Amino acid sequence: MVVDLHIHTTASDGSLSPEVMVEKAYNFGYDAISITDHDTVDGLIEAIKAGERFGVEVIPGIEINTEYKNHEVHILGYFIDYKDKLLLEKLEQLKKFRIKRVKKMVKKLNELNIDIAEKEVFSISNGGAVGRTHIARVLVDRGYVESFSEAFDRYIAIGKPAYVKRKRLTPEESINLIKKTGGISVLAHPALVGSEMIVEDIIEMGIRGLEVYYYEHSDQETAQYLELADEYNLLVTGGSDDHGPGNKDGLRLGKMKLDYKIVENLKRCINLSVI
Ligand code: AMP
Ligand code: FE
Ligand code: FE
Ligand code: ZN
C-alpha cells in the first residue's frame, strides 16, 4: 500500500482542485494521501468527500509556513481537527495577513518597474491562501522572469528586494496549535530549512516527526535525516510536495510512493496521545 503525505491544491498554491488531486491519486494507485495546503484547511472537506468516492484515504493535513531566524520553516500537521474553532480563527487571520502582504509586495515590484496589478495575483489565487507562488506565476506569465526560481532568486525570496514579511505563526505556536487540535506536527523538508542548528531547535520545541522522504532530498540527505529521526525518536513521514502541473517542475504525484507504514505509525502515535 502506497502513500504521499504532502500535496497542495487550489486552496493554497497548487494548480489543481482538491477533487482532481484525489482523482489523480486514485489513478496513480495511491491508497492514502494527505492534502497539506499552506496555512489553510479549506480544501479538506472537498478532498475527503472525493476520497470516499474514489476509495482513497485522505488524511486531513496542513502545512504552516513559519519563519525562524530568517529561515523558512514549514510545519506539517497531520490528523488535525480541521473544524476546530480556534484553528479556523487563527487561519482566518493568517489569510488576511497574506492578502495585505501580497498588496505590499506588488507595490514594491511596481517600484522596481514591474508593471503587474494586485488583481492579476488574486485572480490566480482565486480566494485561496494567496502567496509568493501566485506572484511568481504572474511574473513568469508576464515575461518578467523565465522561471519560478528566477522570480524567487531575483525578487521575492527572503532578503530580496520585493520580499515583505507577513505576520506568521512561530514554529512553536504552530507546533502547539497542531497539538491542541489533536494532530501530529512534522518538520517539512528539513534539508530546505538550510540550517542544521535550526532543525535541532525545532526538534527541541517538541516537533513529533521529520519529513525524511522528500522529493527534493538527495539520498544522502534522506539518510542523514533518517538517522536524526532515529536519534531523537521522531516519526518519519514523506511526500512529494506536489503543486500540480505548471508550478515549479510540474506534477510530482506518482513519483513518490511511500509505504503505508508511515500512516500506521502516525495513527499509533495519536492513539498513544489519547491514552
Ligand atoms: P509564502 O507562503 O507566500 O511565503 O510562499 C512560500 C511558498 O513559495 C513555499 O511554500 C513554496 O511553495 C514557494 N517557494 C519558496 N521558495 C521558493 C523558491 N526558491 N523557488 C520556488 N518556490 C519557492
Ligand atoms: Fe507552496
Ligand atoms: Fe513547504
Ligand atoms: Zn508544501
PDB file of C-alpha atoms and ligand atoms in Angstrom:
ATOM      1  CA  MET A   1       0.000   0.000   0.000  1.00  0.00           C
ATOM      2  CA  VAL A   2       1.407   3.380  -1.015  1.00  0.00           C
ATOM      3  CA  VAL A   3       1.025   6.940   0.234  1.00  0.00           C
ATOM      4  CA  ASP A   4       2.083  10.536  -0.462  1.00  0.00           C
ATOM      5  CA  LEU A   5       1.643  12.836   2.535  1.00  0.00           C
ATOM      6  CA  HIS A   6       2.496  16.249   1.098  1.00  0.00           C
ATOM      7  CA  ILE A   7       0.176  17.664  -1.563  1.00  0.00           C
ATOM      8  CA  HIS A   8      -1.056  21.175  -2.376  1.00  0.00           C
ATOM      9  CA  THR A   9      -4.281  22.191  -4.120  1.00  0.00           C
ATOM     10  CA  THR A  10      -6.002  25.362  -5.296  1.00  0.00           C
ATOM     11  CA  ALA A  11      -6.909  26.010  -1.649  1.00  0.00           C
ATOM     12  CA  SER A  12      -3.350  27.393  -1.451  1.00  0.00           C
ATOM     13  CA  ASP A  13      -0.787  27.473  -4.239  1.00  0.00           C
ATOM     14  CA  GLY A  14      -1.448  24.198  -6.045  1.00  0.00           C
ATOM     15  CA  SER A  15      -2.849  24.375  -9.552  1.00  0.00           C
ATOM     16  CA  LEU A  16      -5.396  21.544  -9.274  1.00  0.00           C
ATOM     17  CA  SER A  17      -8.553  21.375  -7.163  1.00  0.00           C
ATOM     18  CA  PRO A  18      -8.724  19.025  -4.165  1.00  0.00           C
ATOM     19  CA  GLU A  19     -11.157  16.762  -6.010  1.00  0.00           C
ATOM     20  CA  VAL A  20      -8.969  16.480  -9.117  1.00  0.00           C
ATOM     21  CA  MET A  21      -5.926  15.800  -6.949  1.00  0.00           C
ATOM     22  CA  VAL A  22      -7.705  12.915  -5.216  1.00  0.00           C
ATOM     23  CA  GLU A  23      -8.836  11.512  -8.556  1.00  0.00           C
ATOM     24  CA  LYS A  24      -5.261  11.656  -9.820  1.00  0.00           C
ATOM     25  CA  ALA A  25      -4.029   9.956  -6.667  1.00  0.00           C
ATOM     26  CA  TYR A  26      -6.560   7.178  -7.316  1.00  0.00           C
ATOM     27  CA  ASN A  27      -5.377   6.842 -10.919  1.00  0.00           C
ATOM     28  CA  PHE A  28      -1.763   6.615  -9.784  1.00  0.00           C
ATOM     29  CA  GLY A  29      -2.710   3.810  -7.399  1.00  0.00           C
ATOM     30  CA  TYR A  30      -2.357   5.589  -4.053  1.00  0.00           C
ATOM     31  CA  ASP A  31      -4.121   4.105  -1.049  1.00  0.00           C
ATOM     32  CA  ALA A  32      -3.756   7.227   1.080  1.00  0.00           C
ATOM     33  CA  ILE A  33      -2.710  10.826   0.608  1.00  0.00           C
ATOM     34  CA  SER A  34      -2.672  13.925   2.736  1.00  0.00           C
ATOM     35  CA  ILE A  35      -3.682  17.353   1.498  1.00  0.00           C
ATOM     36  CA  THR A  36      -1.344  19.844   3.160  1.00  0.00           C
ATOM     37  CA  ASP A  37      -2.140  23.321   1.907  1.00  0.00           C
ATOM     38  CA  HIS A  38      -0.216  26.330   3.186  1.00  0.00           C
ATOM     39  CA  ASP A  39      -1.928  27.893   6.213  1.00  0.00           C
ATOM     40  CA  THR A  40      -5.385  26.624   5.280  1.00  0.00           C
ATOM     41  CA  VAL A  41      -7.725  23.669   5.709  1.00  0.00           C
ATOM     42  CA  ASP A  42     -10.210  24.967   3.137  1.00  0.00           C
ATOM     43  CA  GLY A  43      -9.569  22.134   0.665  1.00  0.00           C
ATOM     44  CA  LEU A  44     -10.070  19.302   3.127  1.00  0.00           C
ATOM     45  CA  ILE A  45     -13.820  18.754   3.046  1.00  0.00           C
ATOM     46  CA  GLU A  46     -13.861  18.512  -0.751  1.00  0.00           C
ATOM     47  CA  ALA A  47     -10.823  16.211  -0.695  1.00  0.00           C
ATOM     48  CA  ILE A  48     -12.227  13.903   1.968  1.00  0.00           C
ATOM     49  CA  LYS A  49     -15.538  13.611   0.106  1.00  0.00           C
ATOM     50  CA  ALA A  50     -13.698  12.796  -3.121  1.00  0.00           C
ATOM     51  CA  GLY A  51     -11.593  10.309  -1.175  1.00  0.00           C
ATOM     52  CA  GLU A  52     -14.728   8.472  -0.060  1.00  0.00           C
ATOM     53  CA  ARG A  53     -15.911   8.339  -3.655  1.00  0.00           C
ATOM     54  CA  PHE A  54     -12.631   7.038  -5.094  1.00  0.00           C
ATOM     55  CA  GLY A  55     -11.669   4.822  -2.171  1.00  0.00           C
ATOM     56  CA  VAL A  56      -8.565   6.849  -1.320  1.00  0.00           C
ATOM     57  CA  GLU A  57      -7.941   7.583   2.368  1.00  0.00           C
ATOM     58  CA  VAL A  58      -7.499  11.333   2.701  1.00  0.00           C
ATOM     59  CA  ILE A  59      -5.644  12.331   5.857  1.00  0.00           C
ATOM     60  CA  PRO A  60      -6.503  15.850   6.972  1.00  0.00           C
ATOM     61  CA  GLY A  61      -3.344  17.917   6.876  1.00  0.00           C
ATOM     62  CA  ILE A  62      -1.893  21.399   6.777  1.00  0.00           C
ATOM     63  CA  GLU A  63       1.499  22.988   6.136  1.00  0.00           C
ATOM     64  CA  ILE A  64       2.025  26.059   8.275  1.00  0.00           C
ATOM     65  CA  ASN A  65       4.661  28.364   6.812  1.00  0.00           C
ATOM     66  CA  THR A  66       6.679  29.933   9.586  1.00  0.00           C
ATOM     67  CA  GLU A  67       9.844  31.971   9.678  1.00  0.00           C
ATOM     68  CA  TYR A  68      12.568  31.474  12.245  1.00  0.00           C
ATOM     69  CA  LYS A  69      15.886  33.313  12.375  1.00  0.00           C
ATOM     70  CA  ASN A  70      15.451  34.390   8.763  1.00  0.00           C
ATOM     71  CA  HIS A  71      14.866  30.868   7.523  1.00  0.00           C
ATOM     72  CA  GLU A  72      11.724  29.311   6.089  1.00  0.00           C
ATOM     73  CA  VAL A  73      10.443  26.674   8.478  1.00  0.00           C
ATOM     74  CA  HIS A  74       7.373  24.765   7.339  1.00  0.00           C
ATOM     75  CA  ILE A  75       5.457  22.742   9.887  1.00  0.00           C
ATOM     76  CA  LEU A  76       3.173  19.970   8.685  1.00  0.00           C
ATOM     77  CA  GLY A  77       0.199  18.882  10.770  1.00  0.00           C
ATOM     78  CA  TYR A  78      -1.500  15.514  10.276  1.00  0.00           C
ATOM     79  CA  PHE A  79      -4.848  14.280  11.578  1.00  0.00           C
ATOM     80  CA  ILE A  80      -5.726  17.761  12.782  1.00  0.00           C
ATOM     81  CA  ASP A  81      -9.286  18.571  13.757  1.00  0.00           C
ATOM     82  CA  TYR A  82      -9.970  20.824  10.786  1.00  0.00           C
ATOM     83  CA  LYS A  83     -13.266  22.004  12.268  1.00  0.00           C
ATOM     84  CA  ASP A  84     -11.671  23.275  15.457  1.00  0.00           C
ATOM     85  CA  LYS A  85     -12.825  26.845  16.166  1.00  0.00           C
ATOM     86  CA  LEU A  86      -9.506  28.161  17.460  1.00  0.00           C
ATOM     87  CA  LEU A  87      -7.658  26.707  14.476  1.00  0.00           C
ATOM     88  CA  LEU A  88     -10.116  28.236  11.999  1.00  0.00           C
ATOM     89  CA  GLU A  89      -9.886  31.611  13.712  1.00  0.00           C
ATOM     90  CA  LYS A  90      -6.087  31.628  13.548  1.00  0.00           C
ATOM     91  CA  LEU A  91      -6.096  30.554   9.919  1.00  0.00           C
ATOM     92  CA  GLU A  92      -8.590  33.264   9.018  1.00  0.00           C
ATOM     93  CA  GLN A  93      -6.194  35.828  10.488  1.00  0.00           C
ATOM     94  CA  LEU A  94      -3.293  34.382   8.521  1.00  0.00           C
ATOM     95  CA  LYS A  95      -5.352  34.607   5.338  1.00  0.00           C
ATOM     96  CA  LYS A  96      -5.928  38.305   5.942  1.00  0.00           C
ATOM     97  CA  PHE A  97      -2.239  38.904   6.631  1.00  0.00           C
ATOM     98  CA  ARG A  98      -1.424  37.104   3.382  1.00  0.00           C
ATOM     99  CA  ILE A  99      -3.692  39.430   1.397  1.00  0.00           C
ATOM    100  CA  LYS A 100      -2.154  42.532   2.958  1.00  0.00           C
ATOM    101  CA  ARG A 101       1.320  41.285   2.325  1.00  0.00           C
ATOM    102  CA  VAL A 102       0.705  40.466  -1.343  1.00  0.00           C
ATOM    103  CA  LYS A 103      -0.583  44.007  -1.853  1.00  0.00           C
ATOM    104  CA  LYS A 104       2.630  45.377  -0.344  1.00  0.00           C
ATOM    105  CA  MET A 105       4.773  43.089  -2.460  1.00  0.00           C
ATOM    106  CA  VAL A 106       3.022  44.145  -5.666  1.00  0.00           C
ATOM    107  CA  LYS A 107       3.698  47.776  -4.717  1.00  0.00           C
ATOM    108  CA  LYS A 108       7.380  47.007  -4.238  1.00  0.00           C
ATOM    109  CA  LEU A 109       7.502  45.273  -7.593  1.00  0.00           C
ATOM    110  CA  ASN A 110       5.815  48.282  -9.182  1.00  0.00           C
ATOM    111  CA  GLU A 111       8.542  50.463  -7.686  1.00  0.00           C
ATOM    112  CA  LEU A 112      11.044  48.184  -9.404  1.00  0.00           C
ATOM    113  CA  ASN A 113       9.288  48.989 -12.697  1.00  0.00           C
ATOM    114  CA  ILE A 114       7.484  45.695 -12.828  1.00  0.00           C
ATOM    115  CA  ASP A 115       4.078  46.585 -14.016  1.00  0.00           C
ATOM    116  CA  ILE A 116       1.800  43.956 -12.523  1.00  0.00           C
ATOM    117  CA  ALA A 117      -1.510  44.502 -10.737  1.00  0.00           C
ATOM    118  CA  GLU A 118      -2.825  43.089  -7.486  1.00  0.00           C
ATOM    119  CA  LYS A 119      -5.849  41.712  -9.218  1.00  0.00           C
ATOM    120  CA  GLU A 120      -3.733  39.546 -11.528  1.00  0.00           C
ATOM    121  CA  VAL A 121      -2.346  37.814  -8.454  1.00  0.00           C
ATOM    122  CA  PHE A 122      -5.717  37.478  -6.746  1.00  0.00           C
ATOM    123  CA  SER A 123      -7.351  36.114  -9.874  1.00  0.00           C
ATOM    124  CA  ILE A 124      -4.848  33.234  -9.814  1.00  0.00           C
ATOM    125  CA  SER A 125      -5.230  32.528  -6.100  1.00  0.00           C
ATOM    126  CA  ASN A 126      -8.993  32.718  -6.579  1.00  0.00           C
ATOM    127  CA  GLY A 127      -9.923  33.052  -2.907  1.00  0.00           C
ATOM    128  CA  GLY A 128      -7.327  30.556  -1.667  1.00  0.00           C
ATOM    129  CA  ALA A 129      -4.411  31.327   0.643  1.00  0.00           C
ATOM    130  CA  VAL A 130      -2.550  33.818  -1.536  1.00  0.00           C
ATOM    131  CA  GLY A 131       1.231  33.950  -1.536  1.00  0.00           C
ATOM    132  CA  ARG A 132       4.505  34.322  -3.295  1.00  0.00           C
ATOM    133  CA  THR A 133       3.917  31.398  -5.645  1.00  0.00           C
ATOM    134  CA  HIS A 134       0.972  33.271  -7.139  1.00  0.00           C
ATOM    135  CA  ILE A 135       3.139  36.360  -7.596  1.00  0.00           C
ATOM    136  CA  ALA A 136       5.818  34.184  -9.211  1.00  0.00           C
ATOM    137  CA  ARG A 137       3.186  32.823 -11.603  1.00  0.00           C
ATOM    138  CA  VAL A 138       2.270  36.340 -12.719  1.00  0.00           C
ATOM    139  CA  LEU A 139       5.945  37.297 -13.138  1.00  0.00           C
ATOM    140  CA  VAL A 140       6.514  34.252 -15.350  1.00  0.00           C
ATOM    141  CA  ASP A 141       3.291  34.693 -17.335  1.00  0.00           C
ATOM    142  CA  ARG A 142       4.048  38.341 -17.969  1.00  0.00           C
ATOM    143  CA  GLY A 143       7.581  37.574 -19.122  1.00  0.00           C
ATOM    144  CA  TYR A 144       9.416  39.416 -16.347  1.00  0.00           C
ATOM    145  CA  VAL A 145      11.265  36.238 -15.433  1.00  0.00           C
ATOM    146  CA  GLU A 146      11.704  32.895 -17.101  1.00  0.00           C
ATOM    147  CA  SER A 147      11.046  30.615 -14.172  1.00  0.00           C
ATOM    148  CA  PHE A 148       9.692  30.350 -10.663  1.00  0.00           C
ATOM    149  CA  SER A 149      13.174  30.069  -9.255  1.00  0.00           C
ATOM    150  CA  GLU A 150      14.240  33.226 -11.094  1.00  0.00           C
ATOM    151  CA  ALA A 151      11.232  35.048  -9.614  1.00  0.00           C
ATOM    152  CA  PHE A 152      12.260  33.989  -6.107  1.00  0.00           C
ATOM    153  CA  ASP A 153      16.004  34.492  -6.588  1.00  0.00           C
ATOM    154  CA  ARG A 154      15.657  37.977  -8.083  1.00  0.00           C
ATOM    155  CA  TYR A 155      12.646  39.398  -6.306  1.00  0.00           C
ATOM    156  CA  ILE A 156      10.639  37.519  -3.717  1.00  0.00           C
ATOM    157  CA  ALA A 157      12.809  35.163  -1.683  1.00  0.00           C
ATOM    158  CA  ILE A 158      13.623  36.233   1.891  1.00  0.00           C
ATOM    159  CA  GLY A 159      16.034  39.175   1.675  1.00  0.00           C
ATOM    160  CA  LYS A 160      15.272  40.020  -1.987  1.00  0.00           C
ATOM    161  CA  PRO A 161      14.001  43.490  -2.982  1.00  0.00           C
ATOM    162  CA  ALA A 162      10.285  42.736  -3.220  1.00  0.00           C
ATOM    163  CA  TYR A 163      10.090  40.450  -0.196  1.00  0.00           C
ATOM    164  CA  VAL A 164       7.752  41.559   2.539  1.00  0.00           C
ATOM    165  CA  LYS A 165       7.444  39.822   5.862  1.00  0.00           C
ATOM    166  CA  ARG A 166       3.966  38.842   6.818  1.00  0.00           C
ATOM    167  CA  LYS A 167       2.695  38.048  10.239  1.00  0.00           C
ATOM    168  CA  ARG A 168       3.142  34.371  10.674  1.00  0.00           C
ATOM    169  CA  LEU A 169       2.832  31.920  13.480  1.00  0.00           C
ATOM    170  CA  THR A 170       6.152  30.983  15.020  1.00  0.00           C
ATOM    171  CA  PRO A 171       7.273  27.362  14.726  1.00  0.00           C
ATOM    172  CA  GLU A 172       6.459  26.913  18.408  1.00  0.00           C
ATOM    173  CA  GLU A 173       2.942  28.355  18.046  1.00  0.00           C
ATOM    174  CA  SER A 174       2.352  26.106  15.049  1.00  0.00           C
ATOM    175  CA  ILE A 175       3.523  23.002  16.878  1.00  0.00           C
ATOM    176  CA  ASN A 176       1.263  23.846  19.822  1.00  0.00           C
ATOM    177  CA  LEU A 177      -1.733  24.656  17.642  1.00  0.00           C
ATOM    178  CA  ILE A 178      -1.411  21.342  15.817  1.00  0.00           C
ATOM    179  CA  LYS A 179      -1.098  19.528  19.128  1.00  0.00           C
ATOM    180  CA  LYS A 180      -4.150  21.305  20.545  1.00  0.00           C
ATOM    181  CA  THR A 181      -6.265  20.197  17.602  1.00  0.00           C
ATOM    182  CA  GLY A 182      -5.276  16.584  18.109  1.00  0.00           C
ATOM    183  CA  GLY A 183      -2.763  16.479  15.280  1.00  0.00           C
ATOM    184  CA  ILE A 184       0.838  15.449  14.871  1.00  0.00           C
ATOM    185  CA  SER A 185       3.451  18.046  13.952  1.00  0.00           C
ATOM    186  CA  VAL A 186       6.174  17.206  11.469  1.00  0.00           C
ATOM    187  CA  LEU A 187       9.027  19.375  10.228  1.00  0.00           C
ATOM    188  CA  ALA A 188       8.629  19.645   6.442  1.00  0.00           C
ATOM    189  CA  HIS A 189      11.600  19.152   4.093  1.00  0.00           C
ATOM    190  CA  PRO A 190      14.322  19.610   6.744  1.00  0.00           C
ATOM    191  CA  ALA A 191      17.069  19.930   4.127  1.00  0.00           C
ATOM    192  CA  LEU A 192      15.352  23.024   2.690  1.00  0.00           C
ATOM    193  CA  VAL A 193      15.461  24.781   6.067  1.00  0.00           C
ATOM    194  CA  GLY A 194      19.103  25.450   5.266  1.00  0.00           C
ATOM    195  CA  SER A 195      20.489  25.182   8.789  1.00  0.00           C
ATOM    196  CA  GLU A 196      21.105  22.121  10.905  1.00  0.00           C
ATOM    197  CA  MET A 197      21.089  24.256  14.028  1.00  0.00           C
ATOM    198  CA  ILE A 198      17.585  25.419  13.288  1.00  0.00           C
ATOM    199  CA  VAL A 199      16.459  21.852  12.632  1.00  0.00           C
ATOM    200  CA  GLU A 200      17.786  20.965  16.087  1.00  0.00           C
ATOM    201  CA  ASP A 201      15.994  23.993  17.592  1.00  0.00           C
ATOM    202  CA  ILE A 202      12.720  22.835  16.078  1.00  0.00           C
ATOM    203  CA  ILE A 203      13.248  19.352  17.482  1.00  0.00           C
ATOM    204  CA  GLU A 204      13.767  20.889  20.922  1.00  0.00           C
ATOM    205  CA  MET A 205      10.493  22.773  20.569  1.00  0.00           C
ATOM    206  CA  GLY A 206       8.722  19.427  20.565  1.00  0.00           C
ATOM    207  CA  ILE A 207       8.114  18.522  16.944  1.00  0.00           C
ATOM    208  CA  ARG A 208       6.893  14.920  16.659  1.00  0.00           C
ATOM    209  CA  GLY A 209       8.286  13.958  13.270  1.00  0.00           C
ATOM    210  CA  LEU A 210      10.582  14.714  10.349  1.00  0.00           C
ATOM    211  CA  GLU A 211       9.675  14.632   6.679  1.00  0.00           C
ATOM    212  CA  VAL A 212      12.605  12.427   5.846  1.00  0.00           C
ATOM    213  CA  TYR A 213      11.392  11.221   2.450  1.00  0.00           C
ATOM    214  CA  TYR A 214      11.021  14.295   0.295  1.00  0.00           C
ATOM    215  CA  TYR A 215      11.063  14.808  -3.451  1.00  0.00           C
ATOM    216  CA  GLU A 216      13.970  17.225  -3.377  1.00  0.00           C
ATOM    217  CA  HIS A 217      16.072  15.413  -0.773  1.00  0.00           C
ATOM    218  CA  SER A 218      19.203  13.701  -2.054  1.00  0.00           C
ATOM    219  CA  ASP A 219      19.864  10.112  -0.964  1.00  0.00           C
ATOM    220  CA  GLN A 220      22.491  11.453   1.377  1.00  0.00           C
ATOM    221  CA  GLU A 221      20.045  13.933   2.962  1.00  0.00           C
ATOM    222  CA  THR A 222      17.427  11.229   3.334  1.00  0.00           C
ATOM    223  CA  ALA A 223      19.943   9.021   5.138  1.00  0.00           C
ATOM    224  CA  GLN A 224      21.055  11.917   7.326  1.00  0.00           C
ATOM    225  CA  TYR A 225      17.512  12.775   8.489  1.00  0.00           C
ATOM    226  CA  LEU A 226      16.590   9.145   8.936  1.00  0.00           C
ATOM    227  CA  GLU A 227      19.463   8.937  11.368  1.00  0.00           C
ATOM    228  CA  LEU A 228      18.426  12.171  13.096  1.00  0.00           C
ATOM    229  CA  ALA A 229      14.835  10.902  13.459  1.00  0.00           C
ATOM    230  CA  ASP A 230      16.179   7.720  14.960  1.00  0.00           C
ATOM    231  CA  GLU A 231      18.426   9.599  17.363  1.00  0.00           C
ATOM    232  CA  TYR A 232      15.577  11.762  18.707  1.00  0.00           C
ATOM    233  CA  ASN A 233      12.900   9.082  18.445  1.00  0.00           C
ATOM    234  CA  LEU A 234      10.850  11.063  15.911  1.00  0.00           C
ATOM    235  CA  LEU A 235       8.243   9.830  13.481  1.00  0.00           C
ATOM    236  CA  VAL A 236       9.265   9.592   9.841  1.00  0.00           C
ATOM    237  CA  THR A 237       6.989  10.857   7.077  1.00  0.00           C
ATOM    238  CA  GLY A 238       7.331  11.782   3.452  1.00  0.00           C
ATOM    239  CA  GLY A 239       5.758  13.241   0.376  1.00  0.00           C
ATOM    240  CA  SER A 240       6.234  14.882  -2.980  1.00  0.00           C
ATOM    241  CA  ASP A 241       5.115  18.467  -2.212  1.00  0.00           C
ATOM    242  CA  ASP A 242       3.088  18.354  -5.410  1.00  0.00           C
ATOM    243  CA  HIS A 243       1.790  21.753  -6.513  1.00  0.00           C
ATOM    244  CA  GLY A 244       0.151  20.466  -9.705  1.00  0.00           C
ATOM    245  CA  PRO A 245       1.375  20.822 -13.270  1.00  0.00           C
ATOM    246  CA  GLY A 246       2.632  24.259 -14.227  1.00  0.00           C
ATOM    247  CA  ASN A 247       4.156  25.028 -10.856  1.00  0.00           C
ATOM    248  CA  LYS A 248       7.898  24.738 -10.455  1.00  0.00           C
ATOM    249  CA  ASP A 249       8.822  21.410 -12.054  1.00  0.00           C
ATOM    250  CA  GLY A 250       5.376  20.015 -12.833  1.00  0.00           C
ATOM    251  CA  LEU A 251       3.268  17.194 -11.450  1.00  0.00           C
ATOM    252  CA  ARG A 252       5.095  15.195  -8.809  1.00  0.00           C
ATOM    253  CA  LEU A 253       2.250  12.907  -7.845  1.00  0.00           C
ATOM    254  CA  GLY A 254       3.042   9.324  -8.789  1.00  0.00           C
ATOM    255  CA  LYS A 255       6.756   9.887  -8.368  1.00  0.00           C
ATOM    256  CA  MET A 256       6.916   9.225  -4.635  1.00  0.00           C
ATOM    257  CA  LYS A 257       5.231   6.096  -3.414  1.00  0.00           C
ATOM    258  CA  LEU A 258       5.912   5.574   0.255  1.00  0.00           C
ATOM    259  CA  ASP A 259       4.981   2.659   2.439  1.00  0.00           C
ATOM    260  CA  TYR A 260       1.619   2.838   4.249  1.00  0.00           C
ATOM    261  CA  LYS A 261       3.575   2.048   7.436  1.00  0.00           C
ATOM    262  CA  ILE A 262       4.166   5.796   7.708  1.00  0.00           C
ATOM    263  CA  VAL A 263       0.424   6.305   8.181  1.00  0.00           C
ATOM    264  CA  GLU A 264       0.163   3.425  10.626  1.00  0.00           C
ATOM    265  CA  ASN A 265       2.909   4.959  12.737  1.00  0.00           C
ATOM    266  CA  LEU A 266       1.133   8.325  12.756  1.00  0.00           C
ATOM    267  CA  LYS A 267      -2.094   6.628  13.824  1.00  0.00           C
ATOM    268  CA  ARG A 268      -0.341   4.707  16.551  1.00  0.00           C
ATOM    269  CA  CYS A 269       1.132   7.946  17.830  1.00  0.00           C
ATOM    270  CA  ILE A 270      -2.330   9.551  18.004  1.00  0.00           C
ATOM    271  CA  ASN A 271      -3.756   6.611  19.915  1.00  0.00           C
ATOM    272  CA  LEU A 272      -0.921   6.805  22.402  1.00  0.00           C
ATOM    273  CA  SER A 273      -1.540  10.548  22.862  1.00  0.00           C
ATOM    274  CA  VAL A 274      -5.208   9.904  23.673  1.00  0.00           C
ATOM    275  CA  ILE A 275      -4.279   7.391  26.381  1.00  0.00           C
TER     276      ILE A 275
HETATM  277  P1  AMP B   1       4.522  32.189   1.098  1.00  0.00           P
HETATM  278  O1  AMP B   1       3.765  31.202   1.921  1.00  0.00           O
HETATM  279  O2  AMP B   1       3.650  33.130   0.355  1.00  0.00           O
HETATM  280  O3  AMP B   1       5.598  32.894   1.847  1.00  0.00           O
HETATM  281  O4  AMP B   1       5.238  31.352  -0.056  1.00  0.00           O
HETATM  282  C1  AMP B   1       6.041  30.256   0.242  1.00  0.00           C
HETATM  283  C2  AMP B   1       5.940  29.225  -0.865  1.00  0.00           C
HETATM  284  O5  AMP B   1       6.661  29.673  -2.008  1.00  0.00           O
HETATM  285  C3  AMP B   1       6.616  27.926  -0.489  1.00  0.00           C
HETATM  286  O6  AMP B   1       5.778  27.093   0.210  1.00  0.00           O
HETATM  287  C4  AMP B   1       6.938  27.336  -1.839  1.00  0.00           C
HETATM  288  O7  AMP B   1       5.783  26.754  -2.396  1.00  0.00           O
HETATM  289  C5  AMP B   1       7.290  28.570  -2.625  1.00  0.00           C
HETATM  290  N1  AMP B   1       8.747  28.842  -2.656  1.00  0.00           N
HETATM  291  C6  AMP B   1       9.526  29.307  -1.659  1.00  0.00           C
HETATM  292  N2  AMP B   1      10.806  29.481  -2.062  1.00  0.00           N
HETATM  293  C7  AMP B   1      10.828  29.108  -3.375  1.00  0.00           C
HETATM  294  C8  AMP B   1      11.851  29.057  -4.390  1.00  0.00           C
HETATM  295  N3  AMP B   1      13.119  29.439  -4.143  1.00  0.00           N
HETATM  296  N4  AMP B   1      11.501  28.620  -5.633  1.00  0.00           N
HETATM  297  C9  AMP B   1      10.220  28.266  -5.890  1.00  0.00           C
HETATM  298  N5  AMP B   1       9.212  28.294  -4.985  1.00  0.00           N
HETATM  299  C10 AMP B   1       9.514  28.696  -3.749  1.00  0.00           C
HETATM  300 FE    FE B   2       3.778  26.132  -1.921  1.00  0.00          FE
HETATM  301 FE    FE B   3       7.000  23.664   2.244  1.00  0.00          FE
HETATM  302 ZN    ZN B   4       4.470  22.126   0.625  1.00  0.00          ZN
END
